[in-house]
mmCIF file of C-alpha atoms in Angstrom:
data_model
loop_
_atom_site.group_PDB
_atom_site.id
_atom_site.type_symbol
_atom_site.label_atom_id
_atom_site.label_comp_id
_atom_site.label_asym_id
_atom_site.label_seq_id
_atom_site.Cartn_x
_atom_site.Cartn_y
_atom_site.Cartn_z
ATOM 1 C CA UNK A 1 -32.653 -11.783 6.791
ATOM 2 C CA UNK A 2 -30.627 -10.233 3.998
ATOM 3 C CA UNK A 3 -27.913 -12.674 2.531
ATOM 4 C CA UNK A 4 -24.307 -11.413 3.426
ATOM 5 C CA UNK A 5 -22.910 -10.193 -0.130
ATOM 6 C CA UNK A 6 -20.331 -13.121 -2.223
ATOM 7 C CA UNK A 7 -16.986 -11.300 -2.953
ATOM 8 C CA UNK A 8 -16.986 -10.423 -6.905
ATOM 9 C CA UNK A 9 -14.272 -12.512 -9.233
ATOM 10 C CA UNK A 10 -12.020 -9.288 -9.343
ATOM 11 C CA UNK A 11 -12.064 -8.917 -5.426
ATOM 12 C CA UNK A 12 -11.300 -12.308 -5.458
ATOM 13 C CA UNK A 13 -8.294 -12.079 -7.934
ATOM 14 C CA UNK A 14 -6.646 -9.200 -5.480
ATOM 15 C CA UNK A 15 -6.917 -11.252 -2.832
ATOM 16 C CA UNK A 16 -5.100 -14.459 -4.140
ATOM 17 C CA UNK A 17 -2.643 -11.757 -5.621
ATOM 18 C CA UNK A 18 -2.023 -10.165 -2.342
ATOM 19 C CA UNK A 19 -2.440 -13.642 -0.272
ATOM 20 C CA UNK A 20 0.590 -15.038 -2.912
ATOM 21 C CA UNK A 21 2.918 -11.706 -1.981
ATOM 22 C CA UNK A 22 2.214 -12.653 2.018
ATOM 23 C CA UNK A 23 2.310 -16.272 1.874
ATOM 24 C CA UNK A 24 6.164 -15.890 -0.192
ATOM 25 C CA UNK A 25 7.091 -13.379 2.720
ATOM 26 C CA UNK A 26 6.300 -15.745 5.571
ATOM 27 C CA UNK A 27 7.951 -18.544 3.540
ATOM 28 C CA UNK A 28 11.136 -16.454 3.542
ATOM 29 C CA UNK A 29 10.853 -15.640 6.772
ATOM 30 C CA UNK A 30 10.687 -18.436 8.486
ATOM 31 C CA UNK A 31 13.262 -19.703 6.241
ATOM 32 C CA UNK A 32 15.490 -17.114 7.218
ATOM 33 C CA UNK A 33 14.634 -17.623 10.906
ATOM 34 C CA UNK A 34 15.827 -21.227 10.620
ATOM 35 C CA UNK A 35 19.055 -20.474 8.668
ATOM 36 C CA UNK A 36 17.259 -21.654 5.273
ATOM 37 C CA UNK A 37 18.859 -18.562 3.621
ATOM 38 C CA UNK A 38 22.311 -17.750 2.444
ATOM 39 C CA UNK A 39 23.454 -14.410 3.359
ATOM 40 C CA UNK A 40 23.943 -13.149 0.003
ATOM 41 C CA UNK A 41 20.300 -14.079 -0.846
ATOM 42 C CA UNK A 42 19.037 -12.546 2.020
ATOM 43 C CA UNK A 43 21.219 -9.531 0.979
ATOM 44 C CA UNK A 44 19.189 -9.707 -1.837
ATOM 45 C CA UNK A 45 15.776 -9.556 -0.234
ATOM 46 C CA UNK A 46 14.898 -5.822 -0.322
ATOM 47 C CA UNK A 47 16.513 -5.318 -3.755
ATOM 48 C CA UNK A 48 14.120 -7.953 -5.463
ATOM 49 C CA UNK A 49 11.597 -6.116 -3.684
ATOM 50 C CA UNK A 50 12.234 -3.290 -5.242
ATOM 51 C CA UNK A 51 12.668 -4.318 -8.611
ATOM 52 C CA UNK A 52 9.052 -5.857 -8.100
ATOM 53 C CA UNK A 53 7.680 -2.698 -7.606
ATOM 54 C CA UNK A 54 9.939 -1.039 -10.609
ATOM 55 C CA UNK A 55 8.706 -3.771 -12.495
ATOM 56 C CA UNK A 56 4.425 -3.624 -11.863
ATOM 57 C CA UNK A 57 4.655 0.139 -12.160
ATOM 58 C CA UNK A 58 6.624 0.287 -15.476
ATOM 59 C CA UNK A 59 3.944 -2.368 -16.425
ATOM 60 C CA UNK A 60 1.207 -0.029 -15.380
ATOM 61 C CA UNK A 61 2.856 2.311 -18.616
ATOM 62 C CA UNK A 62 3.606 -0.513 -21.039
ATOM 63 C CA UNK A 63 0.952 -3.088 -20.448
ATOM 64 C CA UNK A 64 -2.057 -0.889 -19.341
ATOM 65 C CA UNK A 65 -1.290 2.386 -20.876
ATOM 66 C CA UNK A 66 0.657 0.802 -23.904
ATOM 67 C CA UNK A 67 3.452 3.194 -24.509
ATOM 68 C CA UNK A 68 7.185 1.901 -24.306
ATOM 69 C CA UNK A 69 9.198 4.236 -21.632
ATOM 70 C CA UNK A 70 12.886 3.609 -21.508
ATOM 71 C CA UNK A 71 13.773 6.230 -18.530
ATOM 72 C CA UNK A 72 12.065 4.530 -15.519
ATOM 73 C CA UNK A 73 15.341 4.140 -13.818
ATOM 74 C CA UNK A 74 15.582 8.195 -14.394
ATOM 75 C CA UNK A 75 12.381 8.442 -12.049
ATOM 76 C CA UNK A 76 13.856 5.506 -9.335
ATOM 77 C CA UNK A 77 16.683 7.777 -9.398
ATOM 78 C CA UNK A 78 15.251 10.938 -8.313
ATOM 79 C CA UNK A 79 13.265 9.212 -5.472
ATOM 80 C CA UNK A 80 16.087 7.424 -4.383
ATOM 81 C CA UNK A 81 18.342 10.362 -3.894
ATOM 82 C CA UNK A 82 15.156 12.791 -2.947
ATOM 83 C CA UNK A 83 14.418 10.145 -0.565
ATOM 84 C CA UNK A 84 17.532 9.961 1.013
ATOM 85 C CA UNK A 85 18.072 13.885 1.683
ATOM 86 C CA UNK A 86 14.617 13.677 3.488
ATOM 87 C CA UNK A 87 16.115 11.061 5.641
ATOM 88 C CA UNK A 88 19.219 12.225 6.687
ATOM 89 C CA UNK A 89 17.317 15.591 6.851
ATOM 90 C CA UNK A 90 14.653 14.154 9.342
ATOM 91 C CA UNK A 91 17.295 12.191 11.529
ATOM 92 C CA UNK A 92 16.693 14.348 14.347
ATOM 93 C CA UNK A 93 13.292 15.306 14.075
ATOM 94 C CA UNK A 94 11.936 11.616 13.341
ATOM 95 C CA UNK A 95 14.141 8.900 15.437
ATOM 96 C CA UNK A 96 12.028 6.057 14.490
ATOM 97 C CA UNK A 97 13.931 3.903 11.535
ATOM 98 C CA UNK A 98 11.111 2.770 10.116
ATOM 99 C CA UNK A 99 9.084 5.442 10.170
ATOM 100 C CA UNK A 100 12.094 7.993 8.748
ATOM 101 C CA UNK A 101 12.009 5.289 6.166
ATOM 102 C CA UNK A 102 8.316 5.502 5.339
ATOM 103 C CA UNK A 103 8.199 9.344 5.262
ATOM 104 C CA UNK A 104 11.254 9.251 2.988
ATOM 105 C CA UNK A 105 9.538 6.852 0.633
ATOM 106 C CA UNK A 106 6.304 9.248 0.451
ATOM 107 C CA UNK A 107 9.124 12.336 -0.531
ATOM 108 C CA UNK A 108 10.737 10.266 -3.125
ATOM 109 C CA UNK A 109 7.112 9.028 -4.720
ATOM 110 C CA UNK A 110 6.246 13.155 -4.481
ATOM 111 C CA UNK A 111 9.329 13.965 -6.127
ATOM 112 C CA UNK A 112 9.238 11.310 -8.759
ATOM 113 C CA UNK A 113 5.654 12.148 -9.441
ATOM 114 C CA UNK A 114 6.362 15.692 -10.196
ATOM 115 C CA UNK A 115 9.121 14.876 -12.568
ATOM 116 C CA UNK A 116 6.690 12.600 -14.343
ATOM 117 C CA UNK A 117 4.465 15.708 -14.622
ATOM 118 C CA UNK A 118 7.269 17.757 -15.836
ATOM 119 C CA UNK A 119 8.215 15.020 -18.907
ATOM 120 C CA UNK A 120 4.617 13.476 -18.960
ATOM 121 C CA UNK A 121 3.244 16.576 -20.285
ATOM 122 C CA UNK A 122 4.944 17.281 -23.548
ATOM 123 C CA UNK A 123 6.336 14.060 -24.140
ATOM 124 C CA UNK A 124 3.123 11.893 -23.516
ATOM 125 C CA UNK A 125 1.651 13.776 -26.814
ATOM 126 C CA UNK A 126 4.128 11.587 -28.806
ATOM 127 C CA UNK A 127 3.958 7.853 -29.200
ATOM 128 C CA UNK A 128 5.629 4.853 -30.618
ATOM 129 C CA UNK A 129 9.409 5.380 -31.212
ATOM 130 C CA UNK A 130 9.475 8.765 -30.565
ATOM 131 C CA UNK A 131 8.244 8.640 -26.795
ATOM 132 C CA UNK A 132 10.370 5.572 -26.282
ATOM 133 C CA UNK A 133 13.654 8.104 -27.264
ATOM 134 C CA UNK A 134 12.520 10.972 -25.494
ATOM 135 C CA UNK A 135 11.709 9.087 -21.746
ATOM 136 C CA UNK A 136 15.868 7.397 -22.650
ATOM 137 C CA UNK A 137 16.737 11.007 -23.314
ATOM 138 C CA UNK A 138 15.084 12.069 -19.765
ATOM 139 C CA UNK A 139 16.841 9.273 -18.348
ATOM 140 C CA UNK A 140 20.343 10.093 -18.971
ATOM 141 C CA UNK A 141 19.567 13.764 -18.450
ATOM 142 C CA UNK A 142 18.625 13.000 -14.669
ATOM 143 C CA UNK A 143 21.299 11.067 -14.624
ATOM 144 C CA UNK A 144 23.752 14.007 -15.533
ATOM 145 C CA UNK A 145 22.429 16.582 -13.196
ATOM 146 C CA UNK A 146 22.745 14.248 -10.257
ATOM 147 C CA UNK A 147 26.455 13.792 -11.194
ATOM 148 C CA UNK A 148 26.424 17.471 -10.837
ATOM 149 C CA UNK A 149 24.126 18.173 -7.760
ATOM 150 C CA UNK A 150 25.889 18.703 -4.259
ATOM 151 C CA UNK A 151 23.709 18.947 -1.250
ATOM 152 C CA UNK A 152 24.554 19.554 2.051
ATOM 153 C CA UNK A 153 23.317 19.780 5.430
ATOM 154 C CA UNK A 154 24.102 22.251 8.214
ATOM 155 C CA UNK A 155 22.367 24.327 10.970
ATOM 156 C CA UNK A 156 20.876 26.778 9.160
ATOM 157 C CA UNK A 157 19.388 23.871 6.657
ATOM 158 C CA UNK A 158 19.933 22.286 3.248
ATOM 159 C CA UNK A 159 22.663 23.562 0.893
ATOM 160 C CA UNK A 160 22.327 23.246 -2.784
ATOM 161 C CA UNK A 161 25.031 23.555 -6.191
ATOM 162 C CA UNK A 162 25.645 22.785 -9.397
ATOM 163 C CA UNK A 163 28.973 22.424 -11.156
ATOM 164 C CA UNK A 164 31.264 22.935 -8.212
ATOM 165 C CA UNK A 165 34.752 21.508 -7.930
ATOM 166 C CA UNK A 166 34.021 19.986 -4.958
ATOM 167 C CA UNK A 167 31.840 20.084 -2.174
ATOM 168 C CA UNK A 168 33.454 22.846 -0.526
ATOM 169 C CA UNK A 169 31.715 25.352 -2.345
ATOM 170 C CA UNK A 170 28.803 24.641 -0.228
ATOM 171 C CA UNK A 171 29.627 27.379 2.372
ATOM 172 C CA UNK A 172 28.490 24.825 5.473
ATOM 173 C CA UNK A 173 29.820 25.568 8.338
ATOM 174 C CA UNK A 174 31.733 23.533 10.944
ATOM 175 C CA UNK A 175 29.942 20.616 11.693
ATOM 176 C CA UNK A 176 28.244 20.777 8.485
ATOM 177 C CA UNK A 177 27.247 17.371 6.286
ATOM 178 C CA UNK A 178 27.728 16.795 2.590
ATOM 179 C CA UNK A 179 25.099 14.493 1.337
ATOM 180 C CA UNK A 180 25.275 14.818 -2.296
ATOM 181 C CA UNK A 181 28.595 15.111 -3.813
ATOM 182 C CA UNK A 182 28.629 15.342 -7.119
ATOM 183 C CA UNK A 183 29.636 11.894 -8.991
ATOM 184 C CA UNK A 184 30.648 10.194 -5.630
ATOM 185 C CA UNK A 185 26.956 9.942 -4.684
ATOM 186 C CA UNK A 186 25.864 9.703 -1.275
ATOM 187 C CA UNK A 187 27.674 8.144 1.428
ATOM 188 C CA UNK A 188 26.878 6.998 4.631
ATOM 189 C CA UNK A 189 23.618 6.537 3.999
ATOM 190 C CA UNK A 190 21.343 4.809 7.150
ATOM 191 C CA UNK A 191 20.265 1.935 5.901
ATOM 192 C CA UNK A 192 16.904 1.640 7.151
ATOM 193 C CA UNK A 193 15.477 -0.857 4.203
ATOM 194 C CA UNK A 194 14.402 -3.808 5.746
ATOM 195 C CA UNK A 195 12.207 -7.048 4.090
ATOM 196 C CA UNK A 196 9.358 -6.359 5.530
ATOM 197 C CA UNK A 197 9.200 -2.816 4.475
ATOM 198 C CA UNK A 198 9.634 -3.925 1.051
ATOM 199 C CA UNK A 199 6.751 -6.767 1.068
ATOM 200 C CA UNK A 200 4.943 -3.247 2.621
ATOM 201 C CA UNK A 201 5.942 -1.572 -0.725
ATOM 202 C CA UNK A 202 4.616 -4.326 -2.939
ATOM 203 C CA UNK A 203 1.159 -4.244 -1.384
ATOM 204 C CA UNK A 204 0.701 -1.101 -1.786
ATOM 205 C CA UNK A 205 1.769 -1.164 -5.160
ATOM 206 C CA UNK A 206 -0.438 -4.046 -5.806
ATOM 207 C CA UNK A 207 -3.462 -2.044 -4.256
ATOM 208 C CA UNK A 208 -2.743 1.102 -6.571
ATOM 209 C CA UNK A 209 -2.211 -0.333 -9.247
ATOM 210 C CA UNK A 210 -4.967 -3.144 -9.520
ATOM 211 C CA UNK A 211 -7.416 -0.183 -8.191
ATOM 212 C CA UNK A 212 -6.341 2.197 -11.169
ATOM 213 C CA UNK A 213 -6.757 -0.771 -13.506
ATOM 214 C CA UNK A 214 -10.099 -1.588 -12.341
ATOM 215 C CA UNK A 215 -11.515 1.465 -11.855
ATOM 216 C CA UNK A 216 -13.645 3.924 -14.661
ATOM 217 C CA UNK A 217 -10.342 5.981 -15.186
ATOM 218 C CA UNK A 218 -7.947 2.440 -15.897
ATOM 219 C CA UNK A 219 -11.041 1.317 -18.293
ATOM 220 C CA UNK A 220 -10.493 4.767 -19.726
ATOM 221 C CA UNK A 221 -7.000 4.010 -20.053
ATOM 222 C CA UNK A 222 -7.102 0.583 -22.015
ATOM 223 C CA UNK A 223 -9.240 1.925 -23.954
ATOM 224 C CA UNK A 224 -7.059 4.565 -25.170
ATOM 225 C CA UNK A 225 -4.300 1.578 -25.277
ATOM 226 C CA UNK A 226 -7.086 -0.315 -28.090
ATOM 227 C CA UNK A 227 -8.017 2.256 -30.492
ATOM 228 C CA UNK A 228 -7.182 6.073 -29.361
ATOM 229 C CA UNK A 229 -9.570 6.929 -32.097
ATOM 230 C CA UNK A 230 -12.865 5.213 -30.763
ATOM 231 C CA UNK A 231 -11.635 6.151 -27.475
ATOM 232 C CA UNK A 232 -11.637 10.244 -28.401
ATOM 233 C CA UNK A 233 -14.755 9.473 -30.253
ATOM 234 C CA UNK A 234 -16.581 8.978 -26.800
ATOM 235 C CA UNK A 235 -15.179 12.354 -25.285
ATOM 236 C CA UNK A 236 -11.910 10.405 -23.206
ATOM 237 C CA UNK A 237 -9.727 12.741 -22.760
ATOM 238 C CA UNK A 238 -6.289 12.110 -23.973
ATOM 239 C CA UNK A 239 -3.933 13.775 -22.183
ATOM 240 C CA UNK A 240 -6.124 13.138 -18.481
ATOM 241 C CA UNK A 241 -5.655 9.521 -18.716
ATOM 242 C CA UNK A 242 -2.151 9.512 -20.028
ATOM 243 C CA UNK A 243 -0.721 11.453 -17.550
ATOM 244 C CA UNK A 244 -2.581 9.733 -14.768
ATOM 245 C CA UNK A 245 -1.119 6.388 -15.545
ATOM 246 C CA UNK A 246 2.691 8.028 -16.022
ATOM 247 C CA UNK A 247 2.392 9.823 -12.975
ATOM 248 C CA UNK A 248 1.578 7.127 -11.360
ATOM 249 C CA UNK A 249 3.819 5.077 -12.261
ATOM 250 C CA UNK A 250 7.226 7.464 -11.828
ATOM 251 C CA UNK A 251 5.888 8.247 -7.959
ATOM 252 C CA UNK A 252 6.031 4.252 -7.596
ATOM 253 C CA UNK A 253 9.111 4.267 -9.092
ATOM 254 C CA UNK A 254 10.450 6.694 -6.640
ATOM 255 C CA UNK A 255 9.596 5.006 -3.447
ATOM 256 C CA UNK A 256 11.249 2.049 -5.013
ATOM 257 C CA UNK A 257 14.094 3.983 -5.460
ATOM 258 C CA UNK A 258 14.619 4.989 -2.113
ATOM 259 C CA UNK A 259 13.970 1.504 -0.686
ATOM 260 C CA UNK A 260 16.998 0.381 -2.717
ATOM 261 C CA UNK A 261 19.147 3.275 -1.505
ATOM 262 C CA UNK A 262 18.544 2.959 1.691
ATOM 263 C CA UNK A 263 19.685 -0.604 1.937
ATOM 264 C CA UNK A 264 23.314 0.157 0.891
ATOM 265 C CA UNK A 265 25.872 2.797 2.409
ATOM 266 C CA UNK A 266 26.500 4.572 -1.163
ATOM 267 C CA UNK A 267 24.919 5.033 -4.056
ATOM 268 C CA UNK A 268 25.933 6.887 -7.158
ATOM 269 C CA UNK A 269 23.881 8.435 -9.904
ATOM 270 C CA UNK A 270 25.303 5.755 -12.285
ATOM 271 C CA UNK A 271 23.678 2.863 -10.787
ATOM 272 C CA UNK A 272 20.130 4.076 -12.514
ATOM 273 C CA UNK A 273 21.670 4.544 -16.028
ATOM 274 C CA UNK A 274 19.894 2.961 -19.422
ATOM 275 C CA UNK A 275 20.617 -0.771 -18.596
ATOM 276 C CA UNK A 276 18.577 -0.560 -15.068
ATOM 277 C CA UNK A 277 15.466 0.707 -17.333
ATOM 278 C CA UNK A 278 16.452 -1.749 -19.981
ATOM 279 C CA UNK A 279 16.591 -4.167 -17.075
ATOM 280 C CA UNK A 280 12.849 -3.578 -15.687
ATOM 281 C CA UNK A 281 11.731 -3.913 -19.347
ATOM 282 C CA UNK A 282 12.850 -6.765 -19.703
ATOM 283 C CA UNK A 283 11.207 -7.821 -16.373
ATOM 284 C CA UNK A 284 8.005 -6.530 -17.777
ATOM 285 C CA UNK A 285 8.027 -8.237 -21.171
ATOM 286 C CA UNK A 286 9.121 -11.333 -19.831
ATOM 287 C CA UNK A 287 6.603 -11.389 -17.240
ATOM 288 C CA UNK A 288 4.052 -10.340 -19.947
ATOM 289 C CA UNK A 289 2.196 -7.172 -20.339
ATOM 290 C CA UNK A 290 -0.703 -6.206 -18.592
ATOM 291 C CA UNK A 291 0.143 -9.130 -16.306
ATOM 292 C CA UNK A 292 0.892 -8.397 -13.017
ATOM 293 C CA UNK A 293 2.005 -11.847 -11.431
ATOM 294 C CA UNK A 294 4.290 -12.521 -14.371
ATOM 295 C CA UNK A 295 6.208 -9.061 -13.402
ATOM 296 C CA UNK A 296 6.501 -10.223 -10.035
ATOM 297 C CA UNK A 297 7.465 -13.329 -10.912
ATOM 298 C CA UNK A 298 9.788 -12.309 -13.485
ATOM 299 C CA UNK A 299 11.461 -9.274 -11.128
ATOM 300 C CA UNK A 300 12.231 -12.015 -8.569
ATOM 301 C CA UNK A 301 13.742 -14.932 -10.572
ATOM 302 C CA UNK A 302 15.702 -12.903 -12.675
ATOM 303 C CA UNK A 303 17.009 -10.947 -9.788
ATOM 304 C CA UNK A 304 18.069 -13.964 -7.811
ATOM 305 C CA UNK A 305 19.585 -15.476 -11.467
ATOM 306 C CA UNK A 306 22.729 -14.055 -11.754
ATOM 307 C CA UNK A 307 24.016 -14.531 -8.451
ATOM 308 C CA UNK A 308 22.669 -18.091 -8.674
ATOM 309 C CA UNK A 309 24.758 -18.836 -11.674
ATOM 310 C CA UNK A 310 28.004 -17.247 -10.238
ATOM 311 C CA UNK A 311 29.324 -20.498 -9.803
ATOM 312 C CA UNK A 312 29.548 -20.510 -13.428
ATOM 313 C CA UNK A 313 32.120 -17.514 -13.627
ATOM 314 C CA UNK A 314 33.064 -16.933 -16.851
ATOM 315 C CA UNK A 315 29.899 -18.492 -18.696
ATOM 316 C CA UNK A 316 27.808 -17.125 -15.643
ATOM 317 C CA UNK A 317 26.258 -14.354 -18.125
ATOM 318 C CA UNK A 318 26.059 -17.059 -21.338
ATOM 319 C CA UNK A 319 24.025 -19.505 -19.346
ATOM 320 C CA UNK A 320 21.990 -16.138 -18.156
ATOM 321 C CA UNK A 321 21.259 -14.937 -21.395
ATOM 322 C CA UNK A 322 19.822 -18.595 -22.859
ATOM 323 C CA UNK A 323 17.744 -18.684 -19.394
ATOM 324 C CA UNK A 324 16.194 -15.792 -20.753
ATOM 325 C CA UNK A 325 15.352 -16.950 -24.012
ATOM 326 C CA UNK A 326 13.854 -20.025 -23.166
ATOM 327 C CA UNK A 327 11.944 -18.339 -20.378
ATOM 328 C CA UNK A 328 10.813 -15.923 -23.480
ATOM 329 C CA UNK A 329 9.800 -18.971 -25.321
ATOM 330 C CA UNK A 330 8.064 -20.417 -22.524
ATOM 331 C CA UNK A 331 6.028 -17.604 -21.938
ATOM 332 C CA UNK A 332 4.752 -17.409 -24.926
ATOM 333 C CA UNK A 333 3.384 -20.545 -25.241
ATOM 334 C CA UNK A 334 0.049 -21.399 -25.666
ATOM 335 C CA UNK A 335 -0.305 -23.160 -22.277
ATOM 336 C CA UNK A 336 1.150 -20.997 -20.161
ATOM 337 C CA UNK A 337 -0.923 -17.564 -22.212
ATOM 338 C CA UNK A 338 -3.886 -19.506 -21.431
ATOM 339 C CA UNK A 339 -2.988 -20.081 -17.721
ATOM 340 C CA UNK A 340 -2.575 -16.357 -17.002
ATOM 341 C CA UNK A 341 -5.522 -15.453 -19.250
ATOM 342 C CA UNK A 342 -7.593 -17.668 -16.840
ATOM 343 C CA UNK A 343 -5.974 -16.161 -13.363
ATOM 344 C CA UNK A 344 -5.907 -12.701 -14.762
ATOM 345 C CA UNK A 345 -8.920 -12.699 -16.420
ATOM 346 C CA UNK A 346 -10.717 -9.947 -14.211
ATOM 347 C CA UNK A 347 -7.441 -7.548 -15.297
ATOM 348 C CA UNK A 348 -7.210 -8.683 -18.346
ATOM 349 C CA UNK A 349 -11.082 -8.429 -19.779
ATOM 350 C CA UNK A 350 -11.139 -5.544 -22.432
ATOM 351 C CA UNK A 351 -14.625 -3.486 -21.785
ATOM 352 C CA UNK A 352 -15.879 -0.739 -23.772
ATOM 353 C CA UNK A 353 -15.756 2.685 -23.007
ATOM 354 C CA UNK A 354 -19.016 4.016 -21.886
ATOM 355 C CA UNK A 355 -19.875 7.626 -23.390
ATOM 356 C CA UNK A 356 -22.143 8.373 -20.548
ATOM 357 C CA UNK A 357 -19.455 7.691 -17.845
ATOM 358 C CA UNK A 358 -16.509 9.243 -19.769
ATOM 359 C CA UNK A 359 -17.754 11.873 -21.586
ATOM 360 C CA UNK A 360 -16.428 15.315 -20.090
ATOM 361 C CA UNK A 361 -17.316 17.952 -22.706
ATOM 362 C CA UNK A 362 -14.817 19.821 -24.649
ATOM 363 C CA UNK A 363 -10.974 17.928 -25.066
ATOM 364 C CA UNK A 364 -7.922 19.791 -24.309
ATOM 365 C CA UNK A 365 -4.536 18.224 -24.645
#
């Protein structure tokens, strides 16, 4: 009688990661069930969620991949307005809230994918500074051309301009629907966000990402993190494993984007501006690279913060910004790197590449 097979350390690892994420969201839960929760914290709930899932994907770039992006709030903001369209789009064709609100989180991660395809592929052959300036350049371009974009919805379907005076330009005809107009955003949005589609969101993050990261192709790409020499000396190609992490990351970013649209009635293009990505960086380094928990952590705590400190009015930001440096200096302790090194030590193990398993023949970036 064969043995039944143990679960290996990294199975184990995802587990406890995913069992933490479920265990927090029946916590809340019932908590909120029994009138544990304020209402502005519970207000919070599918924003923090969101910023979890801005902040594990941008780690997927940073930590994992090792190149500094500063325009991941560019890609959360073309899934969250993407994302929208499709649902106000869909409203009679799917009825069901929460699945209008899945299929618009799939069209935001599409469209957020293929605009990290578009900037992935020539910027991704810089690094360092350089990429850092070009993904804050892509950022505030977005944002531009959303303050420009009208959309609108009649009939005989979806209306689009550019650099109209207002949104009569459209042409719609009586009855017609602006959703996109200009820099007033979108209004009357459905908000169809809910908690537990968030704590959804997270898993699934969680699964991709952890996946990718344990997988031949996320071995592929720490090892072009290490030393992108050794790692083109075994055939990896460049360019491949790059834009597979990138990619990845922006479509994540985009159905965290429309989660957090969807949970208010408007939302303007300047909401995802430089200080949202500088934001989820901060989340990330904070939380530590390449480790996941400390991003969720991290996203959650510092989320919930500033409203905690609001009794503090005046000196609420102050007492924020010395939180943050002695939550920096914790971190970065000896203990505490040792406690994560232990818990993430299946993510965290460097391996070398394997010539036989990565080599592809002839590189092409």
């Amino acid at each position: 009688m064969k043995k039944p097979r143990r679960l290996t350390k990294t199975t184990r690892s995802n587990l406890f990661t995913y069992g933490i994420v479920l265990v927090a969201f029946v916590i809340l839960q019932a908590m909120s069930a029994g009138g544990g929760i304020s209402s502005s914290l519970q207000g919070m709930l599918v924003p923090i969620c969101a910023y979890v899932v801005m902040a594990v994907s941008l780690n997927l770039t940073v930590g994992i991949l090792g190149e500094l992006s500063l325009g991941h709030a560019g890609f959360m903001s073309v899934g969250a307005f993407s994302g929208v369209v499709a649902a106000i789009a869909l409203e009679n064709v799917i009825p069901i809230g929460g699945l209008r609100l899945a299929v618009s989180m799939v069209v935001g991660a599409i469209c957020a994918g293929l605009a990290g395809v578009v900037i992935g592929v020539p910027v991704l052959r810089l690094k360092g500074d350089y990429l850092a300036i070009v993904t804050l350049a892509f950022g505030e371009i977005i944002k531009s051309l959303l303050n420009n974009l009208y959309v609108g919805l009649d009939s005989h379907g979806l209306h689009f301009g550019m650099l109209m005076t207002s949104a009569n330009e459209l042409g719609l005809e009586e009855g017609g629907r602006t959703i996109i107009g200009g820099p007033m955003g979108i209004s009357n949005i459905p908000e169809l966000s809910t908690f537990i589609a968030g704590v959804a969101l997270i898993l699934v993050t969680l699964f991709v990402v952890l996946n990718l990261i344990q997988s031949r192709s996320g071995r592929a790409i720490m090892a072009l993190r290490d030393n992108r020499i050794a790692a083109e000396s075994v055939g990896i190609h460049v360019t491949k494993y790059k834009l597979m992490a990138f990619v990845t990351s922006a479509a994540l970013a985009g159905a965290a984007g429309t989660l957090f649209a969807m949970n208010f009635t408007t939302v303007v293009a300047n909401k995802f501006d430089f200080n949202t990505s500088i934001l989820i960086l901060v989340f990330v380094v904070l939380g530590g690279l390449g480790n996941m928990w400390g991003s969720i952590i991290a996203a959650a705590a510092l989320t919930i913060l500033p409203e905690a400190l609001r009794q503090f009015a005046d000196y609420r930001m102050l007492v924020y910004a010395i939180v943050l440096i002695l939550v920096m200096l914790a971190t970065n302790s000896p203990a505490i790197k040792a406690f994560f090194a232990r818990a993430q030590s299946p993510l965290r193990r460097k391996q070398p590449a394997q010539p036989s398993a990565e080599k592809e023949g002839p590189r092409h970036e």
